[in-house]
PDB file of C-alpha atoms in Angstrom:
ATOM      1  CA  MET A   1      -1.376  -0.604  14.814  1.00 62.00           C
ATOM      2  CA  VAL A   2      -3.234  -3.262  14.081  1.00 66.00           C
ATOM      3  CA  ILE A   3      -7.594  -2.293  14.052  1.00 74.00           C
ATOM      4  CA  ASN A   4      -8.439  -5.257  11.818  1.00 76.00           C
ATOM      5  CA  MET A   5      -7.282  -8.228  10.411  1.00 75.00           C
ATOM      6  CA  ILE A   6      -8.799 -11.427   8.737  1.00 74.00           C
ATOM      7  CA  LEU A   7      -6.802 -14.759   9.002  1.00 70.00           C
ATOM      8  CA  TYR A   8      -6.693 -16.344   5.878  1.00 68.00           C
ATOM      9  CA  SER A   9      -7.760 -19.363   6.539  1.00 66.00           C
ATOM     10  CA  GLY A  10      -8.283 -20.831   2.328  1.00 66.00           C
ATOM     11  CA  THR A  11     -11.547 -20.390   1.519  1.00 64.00           C
ATOM     12  CA  ASP A  12     -13.553 -17.172   0.989  1.00 54.00           C
ATOM     13  CA  VAL A  13     -15.749 -17.420   4.400  1.00 59.00           C
ATOM     14  CA  ASP A  14     -15.197 -13.977   4.986  1.00 67.00           C
ATOM     15  CA  ILE A  15     -14.441 -12.336   1.449  1.00 73.00           C
ATOM     16  CA  PRO A  16     -16.982 -12.507  -0.995  1.00 70.00           C
ATOM     17  CA  SER A  17     -15.629 -13.506  -4.069  1.00 70.00           C
ATOM     18  CA  GLU A  18     -17.538 -11.856  -7.224  1.00 79.00           C
ATOM     19  CA  ASP A  19     -16.524  -7.931  -6.268  1.00 84.00           C
ATOM     20  CA  PRO A  20     -15.438  -5.945  -9.075  1.00 86.00           C
ATOM     21  CA  LEU A  21     -12.559  -5.039  -6.920  1.00 87.00           C
ATOM     22  CA  GLY A  22     -11.479  -8.162  -7.050  1.00 84.00           C
ATOM     23  CA  PHE A  23      -9.968 -10.411  -4.244  1.00 83.00           C
ATOM     24  CA  SER A  24      -6.943  -8.028  -2.915  1.00 85.00           C
ATOM     25  CA  GLY A  25      -9.989  -5.245  -3.495  1.00 88.00           C
ATOM     26  CA  SER A  26     -12.512  -6.729  -1.494  1.00 87.00           C
ATOM     27  CA  VAL A  27      -9.826  -7.752   1.115  1.00 86.00           C
ATOM     28  CA  VAL A  28      -9.386  -3.873   1.836  1.00 90.00           C
ATOM     29  CA  LYS A  29     -12.891  -3.157   1.317  1.00 91.00           C
ATOM     30  CA  THR A  30     -14.277  -5.766   4.188  1.00 88.00           C
ATOM     31  CA  LEU A  31     -11.583  -4.693   6.549  1.00 89.00           C
ATOM     32  CA  MET A  32     -12.193  -0.851   5.664  1.00 91.00           C
ATOM     33  CA  GLU A  33     -16.132  -1.183   6.292  1.00 92.00           C
ATOM     34  CA  PRO A  34     -16.210   0.445   9.460  1.00 92.00           C
ATOM     35  CA  LEU A  35     -13.664   2.967   8.684  1.00 92.00           C
ATOM     36  CA  LEU A  36     -15.344   4.518   5.435  1.00 95.00           C
ATOM     37  CA  ASN A  37     -16.383   7.856   5.565  1.00 96.00           C
ATOM     38  CA  LYS A  38     -14.499   9.461   8.208  1.00 95.00           C
ATOM     39  CA  GLY A  39     -11.911  10.841   5.926  1.00 94.00           C
ATOM     40  CA  HIS A  40      -8.974   8.299   7.369  1.00 94.00           C
ATOM     41  CA  ILE A  41      -5.626   7.313   5.205  1.00 93.00           C
ATOM     42  CA  LEU A  42      -4.757   4.113   3.903  1.00 92.00           C
ATOM     43  CA  TYR A  43      -0.581   2.775   2.916  1.00 91.00           C
ATOM     44  CA  THR A  44      -0.990  -0.333   1.222  1.00 90.00           C
ATOM     45  CA  ASP A  45       1.692  -1.675  -0.887  1.00 88.00           C
ATOM     46  CA  ASN A  46       1.298  -3.514  -4.531  1.00 89.00           C
ATOM     47  CA  TYR A  47      -0.696  -6.538  -3.505  1.00 89.00           C
ATOM     48  CA  TYR A  48      -3.751  -4.668  -2.888  1.00 89.00           C
ATOM     49  CA  THR A  49      -3.738  -1.881  -4.699  1.00 91.00           C
ATOM     50  CA  SER A  50      -5.777  -1.114  -7.945  1.00 92.00           C
ATOM     51  CA  PRO A  51      -6.812   2.017  -9.362  1.00 93.00           C
ATOM     52  CA  LEU A  52     -10.726   0.656  -9.178  1.00 93.00           C
ATOM     53  CA  LEU A  53      -9.944   0.050  -5.450  1.00 94.00           C
ATOM     54  CA  THR A  54      -8.451   3.512  -5.009  1.00 95.00           C
ATOM     55  CA  LYS A  55     -11.530   5.212  -6.901  1.00 95.00           C
ATOM     56  CA  PHE A  56     -13.833   3.552  -4.616  1.00 95.00           C
ATOM     57  CA  LEU A  57     -12.117   4.753  -1.496  1.00 96.00           C
ATOM     58  CA  LEU A  58     -12.144   7.996  -2.897  1.00 95.00           C
ATOM     59  CA  GLU A  59     -16.004   7.891  -3.057  1.00 96.00           C
ATOM     60  CA  HIS A  60     -15.904   7.155   0.482  1.00 96.00           C
ATOM     61  CA  ASN A  61     -14.030  10.076   1.524  1.00 96.00           C
ATOM     62  CA  THR A  62     -10.271   7.824   2.353  1.00 96.00           C
ATOM     63  CA  GLY A  63      -7.419   8.661   1.293  1.00 96.00           C
ATOM     64  CA  VAL A  64      -5.126   6.734  -0.610  1.00 96.00           C
ATOM     65  CA  CYS A  65      -1.167   6.368  -0.685  1.00 95.00           C
ATOM     66  CA  SER A  66       0.056   2.940  -2.422  1.00 93.00           C
ATOM     67  CA  THR A  67       2.408   1.751  -4.446  1.00 93.00           C
ATOM     68  CA  VAL A  68       1.025  -0.281  -7.538  1.00 93.00           C
ATOM     69  CA  LYS A  69       1.700  -2.585 -10.405  1.00 91.00           C
ATOM     70  CA  ALA A  70       2.351  -0.757 -13.587  1.00 88.00           C
ATOM     71  CA  ASN A  71       0.537  -3.827 -15.120  1.00 88.00           C
ATOM     72  CA  ARG A  72      -2.741  -2.959 -13.047  1.00 88.00           C
ATOM     73  CA  LYS A  73      -6.174  -2.992 -14.886  1.00 86.00           C
ATOM     74  CA  GLU A  74      -7.057   0.461 -15.682  1.00 87.00           C
ATOM     75  CA  MET A  75      -3.747   1.657 -14.545  1.00 86.00           C
ATOM     76  CA  ALA A  76      -2.307   4.952 -16.024  1.00 84.00           C
ATOM     77  CA  PHE A  77      -0.150   4.456 -18.891  1.00 84.00           C
ATOM     78  CA  PHE A  78       3.583   6.458 -19.210  1.00 85.00           C
ATOM     79  CA  LEU A  79       5.076   6.155 -22.652  1.00 81.00           C
ATOM     80  CA  ASN A  80       8.459   6.625 -22.440  1.00 81.00           C
ATOM     81  CA  LYS A  81      11.449   4.763 -19.479  1.00 83.00           C
ATOM     82  CA  ILE A  82      12.798   7.180 -17.204  1.00 89.00           C
ATOM     83  CA  GLY A  83      16.312   7.886 -15.938  1.00 89.00           C
ATOM     84  CA  VAL A  84      17.259   7.998 -12.204  1.00 86.00           C
ATOM     85  CA  GLY A  85      15.696  10.771 -10.477  1.00 85.00           C
ATOM     86  CA  ASP A  86      13.164  11.447 -13.330  1.00 89.00           C
ATOM     87  CA  CYS A  87       9.874  11.309 -12.042  1.00 92.00           C
ATOM     88  CA  LYS A  88       6.797  11.315 -14.460  1.00 93.00           C
ATOM     89  CA  LEU A  89       2.820  12.282 -13.384  1.00 94.00           C
ATOM     90  CA  ARG A  90      -0.467  11.456 -14.669  1.00 92.00           C
ATOM     91  CA  LYS A  91      -3.729  12.727 -12.794  1.00 93.00           C
ATOM     92  CA  CYS A  92      -7.372  11.637 -13.676  1.00 89.00           C
ATOM     93  CA  ASP A  93      -9.900  13.032 -11.286  1.00 88.00           C
ATOM     94  CA  LYS A  94      -8.254  13.238  -7.689  1.00 92.00           C
ATOM     95  CA  VAL A  95      -6.089  10.466  -8.343  1.00 94.00           C
ATOM     96  CA  LEU A  96      -2.272  11.188  -8.802  1.00 95.00           C
ATOM     97  CA  ALA A  97      -0.094   8.043 -10.385  1.00 94.00           C
ATOM     98  CA  VAL A  98       3.253   8.771  -9.794  1.00 94.00           C
ATOM     99  CA  ARG A  99       6.214   6.860 -11.343  1.00 94.00           C
ATOM    100  CA  TRP A 100      10.024   7.618 -10.065  1.00 94.00           C
ATOM    101  CA  LYS A 101      13.384   5.977 -10.399  1.00 91.00           C
ATOM    102  CA  ASP A 102      15.794   5.588  -8.600  1.00 85.00           C
ATOM    103  CA  LYS A 103      17.702   2.700  -8.642  1.00 85.00           C
ATOM    104  CA  ARG A 104      14.554   0.661  -9.977  1.00 90.00           C
ATOM    105  CA  GLU A 105      11.062   2.438 -10.575  1.00 91.00           C
ATOM    106  CA  VAL A 106       8.592   2.845  -8.322  1.00 92.00           C
ATOM    107  CA  ASN A 107       4.328   3.308  -9.328  1.00 93.00           C
ATOM    108  CA  MET A 108       2.336   5.202  -6.672  1.00 95.00           C
ATOM    109  CA  LEU A 109      -1.147   5.862  -6.616  1.00 95.00           C
ATOM    110  CA  THR A 110      -2.272   8.929  -4.098  1.00 96.00           C
ATOM    111  CA  THR A 111      -5.489  10.738  -3.161  1.00 96.00           C
ATOM    112  CA  ILE A 112      -3.873  13.270  -0.887  1.00 96.00           C
ATOM    113  CA  HIS A 113      -0.269  14.338  -2.333  1.00 95.00           C
ATOM    114  CA  THR A 114       0.332  16.319  -5.394  1.00 93.00           C
ATOM    115  CA  GLY A 115       3.967  14.913  -6.727  1.00 89.00           C
ATOM    116  CA  GLU A 116       6.232  17.660  -5.373  1.00 92.00           C
ATOM    117  CA  MET A 117      10.419  16.923  -5.154  1.00 91.00           C
ATOM    118  CA  LEU A 118      10.976  17.158  -1.811  1.00 90.00           C
ATOM    119  CA  ASP A 119      14.730  16.909  -0.595  1.00 86.00           C
ATOM    120  CA  SER A 120      14.536  13.284   1.299  1.00 83.00           C
ATOM    121  CA  GLY A 121      17.242  14.252   4.147  1.00 80.00           C
ATOM    122  CA  LYS A 122      19.943  12.070   2.444  1.00 79.00           C
ATOM    123  CA  LEU A 123      22.196  11.705  -0.455  1.00 76.00           C
ATOM    124  CA  ARG A 124      22.983  10.220  -3.239  1.00 72.00           C
ATOM    125  CA  TYR A 125      24.471   7.037  -3.306  1.00 71.00           C
ATOM    126  CA  ARG A 126      27.161   8.650  -5.524  1.00 68.00           C
ATOM    127  CA  GLY A 127      27.455  11.722  -3.343  1.00 67.00           C
ATOM    128  CA  ASP A 128      26.619  14.011  -6.252  1.00 74.00           C
ATOM    129  CA  GLY A 129      24.385  15.742  -4.001  1.00 80.00           C
ATOM    130  CA  SER A 130      21.130  15.398  -2.108  1.00 83.00           C
ATOM    131  CA  LEU A 131      18.333  13.096  -2.995  1.00 84.00           C
ATOM    132  CA  PHE A 132      14.966  14.403  -4.350  1.00 89.00           C
ATOM    133  CA  LYS A 133      12.164  12.478  -4.268  1.00 91.00           C
ATOM    134  CA  PRO A 134       8.283  12.853  -4.565  1.00 94.00           C
ATOM    135  CA  ASP A 135       6.417  13.927  -1.835  1.00 95.00           C
ATOM    136  CA  CYS A 136       4.459  10.319  -1.937  1.00 94.00           C
ATOM    137  CA  ILE A 137       7.176   8.534  -1.801  1.00 93.00           C
ATOM    138  CA  ILE A 138       8.575  10.032   1.430  1.00 92.00           C
ATOM    139  CA  ASP A 139       5.474   9.829   3.185  1.00 93.00           C
ATOM    140  CA  TYR A 140       4.367   6.135   2.427  1.00 93.00           C
ATOM    141  CA  ASN A 141       8.228   5.241   3.796  1.00 90.00           C
ATOM    142  CA  ILE A 142       7.409   7.071   7.072  1.00 90.00           C
ATOM    143  CA  ASN A 143       3.780   5.387   7.242  1.00 89.00           C
ATOM    144  CA  MET A 144       5.149   1.612   5.967  1.00 86.00           C
ATOM    145  CA  ARG A 145       7.593   1.823   8.375  1.00 82.00           C
ATOM    146  CA  LEU A 146       4.774   1.167  11.208  1.00 73.00           C
ATOM    147  CA  VAL A 147       3.463  -1.701   8.925  1.00 71.00           C
ATOM    148  CA  ASP A 148       7.141  -3.450   9.017  1.00 69.00           C
ATOM    149  CA  LYS A 149       7.516  -3.578  12.692  1.00 73.00           C
ATOM    150  CA  CYS A 150       4.000  -5.248  13.173  1.00 68.00           C
ATOM    151  CA  ASP A 151       5.308  -7.386  10.130  1.00 68.00           C
ATOM    152  CA  MET A 152       8.534  -8.317  12.668  1.00 73.00           C
ATOM    153  CA  MET A 153       6.784  -8.675  15.725  1.00 69.00           C
ATOM    154  CA  VAL A 154       4.582 -11.454  14.106  1.00 64.00           C
ATOM    155  CA  GLY A 155       6.830 -13.364  12.416  1.00 68.00           C
ATOM    156  CA  ALA A 156       8.432 -13.796  15.787  1.00 68.00           C
ATOM    157  CA  VAL A 157       5.446 -16.448  16.353  1.00 60.00           C
ATOM    158  CA  GLU A 158       6.778 -19.846  16.011  1.00 60.00           C
ATOM    159  CA  CYS A 159       3.846 -21.955  15.101  1.00 56.00           C
ATOM    160  CA  VAL A 160       5.188 -24.843  12.740  1.00 48.00           C
ATOM    161  CA  HIS A 161       1.694 -26.828  12.767  1.00 50.00           C
ATOM    162  CA  ARG A 162      -1.737 -25.417  12.625  1.00 53.00           C
ATOM    163  CA  THR A 163      -3.352 -26.074  15.752  1.00 56.00           C
ATOM    164  CA  VAL A 164      -5.747 -24.260  17.770  1.00 58.00           C
ATOM    165  CA  LYS A 165      -2.334 -23.479  20.132  1.00 62.00           C
ATOM    166  CA  CYS A 166      -0.900 -21.715  17.437  1.00 62.00           C
ATOM    167  CA  THR A 167      -4.075 -19.533  16.416  1.00 63.00           C
ATOM    168  CA  ARG A 168      -4.367 -18.252  20.048  1.00 66.00           C
ATOM    169  CA  LYS A 169      -0.790 -17.965  20.606  1.00 64.00           C
ATOM    170  CA  PHE A 170      -1.023 -15.548  17.818  1.00 61.00           C
ATOM    171  CA  PHE A 171      -3.380 -13.774  18.762  1.00 65.00           C
ATOM    172  CA  LEU A 172      -2.016 -12.963  22.110  1.00 62.00           C
ATOM    173  CA  ILE A 173       1.306 -11.685  20.444  1.00 62.00           C
ATOM    174  CA  LEU A 174       0.039  -9.921  18.608  1.00 62.00           C
ATOM    175  CA  TRP A 175      -2.470  -8.067  20.669  1.00 60.00           C
ATOM    176  CA  THR A 176       0.016  -7.336  23.901  1.00 55.00           C
TER     177      THR A 176
END
């Protein structure tokens, strides 16, 4: 369910340009403003996630479970590469940084998980036993399915040219 959105128009009309959280953090901060301090949990992909944003949301009583780019500013540093099925954890205050590898490395920031390895209910792709994943990755995959479904619905909007009619069609499809 989409609660709030900002339609990108190429300018920073709705988004403050000088924010210590950066542009993507400022977008999240603007959209989440009415929902802060209410105990909600935010799931985002790696474009919008940063350690600074995670700390900001934690200060405002909002949980976070997000993928994050390994080279983000102030991101926890993991010394060694990890093997398939391995998981490394780094914790600072209430923010947990997780690095886990299955087919490729996945980096997560979470304030609501412990990093416990759980049985995902699937078999390894080579068939040698159950696939264990960190609790944050299982939770993230379950909740991001809803975002993927919403993206799929928006993708059905056929607008070749930018027009007022296109914008109206976008809103009609999104809200129905």
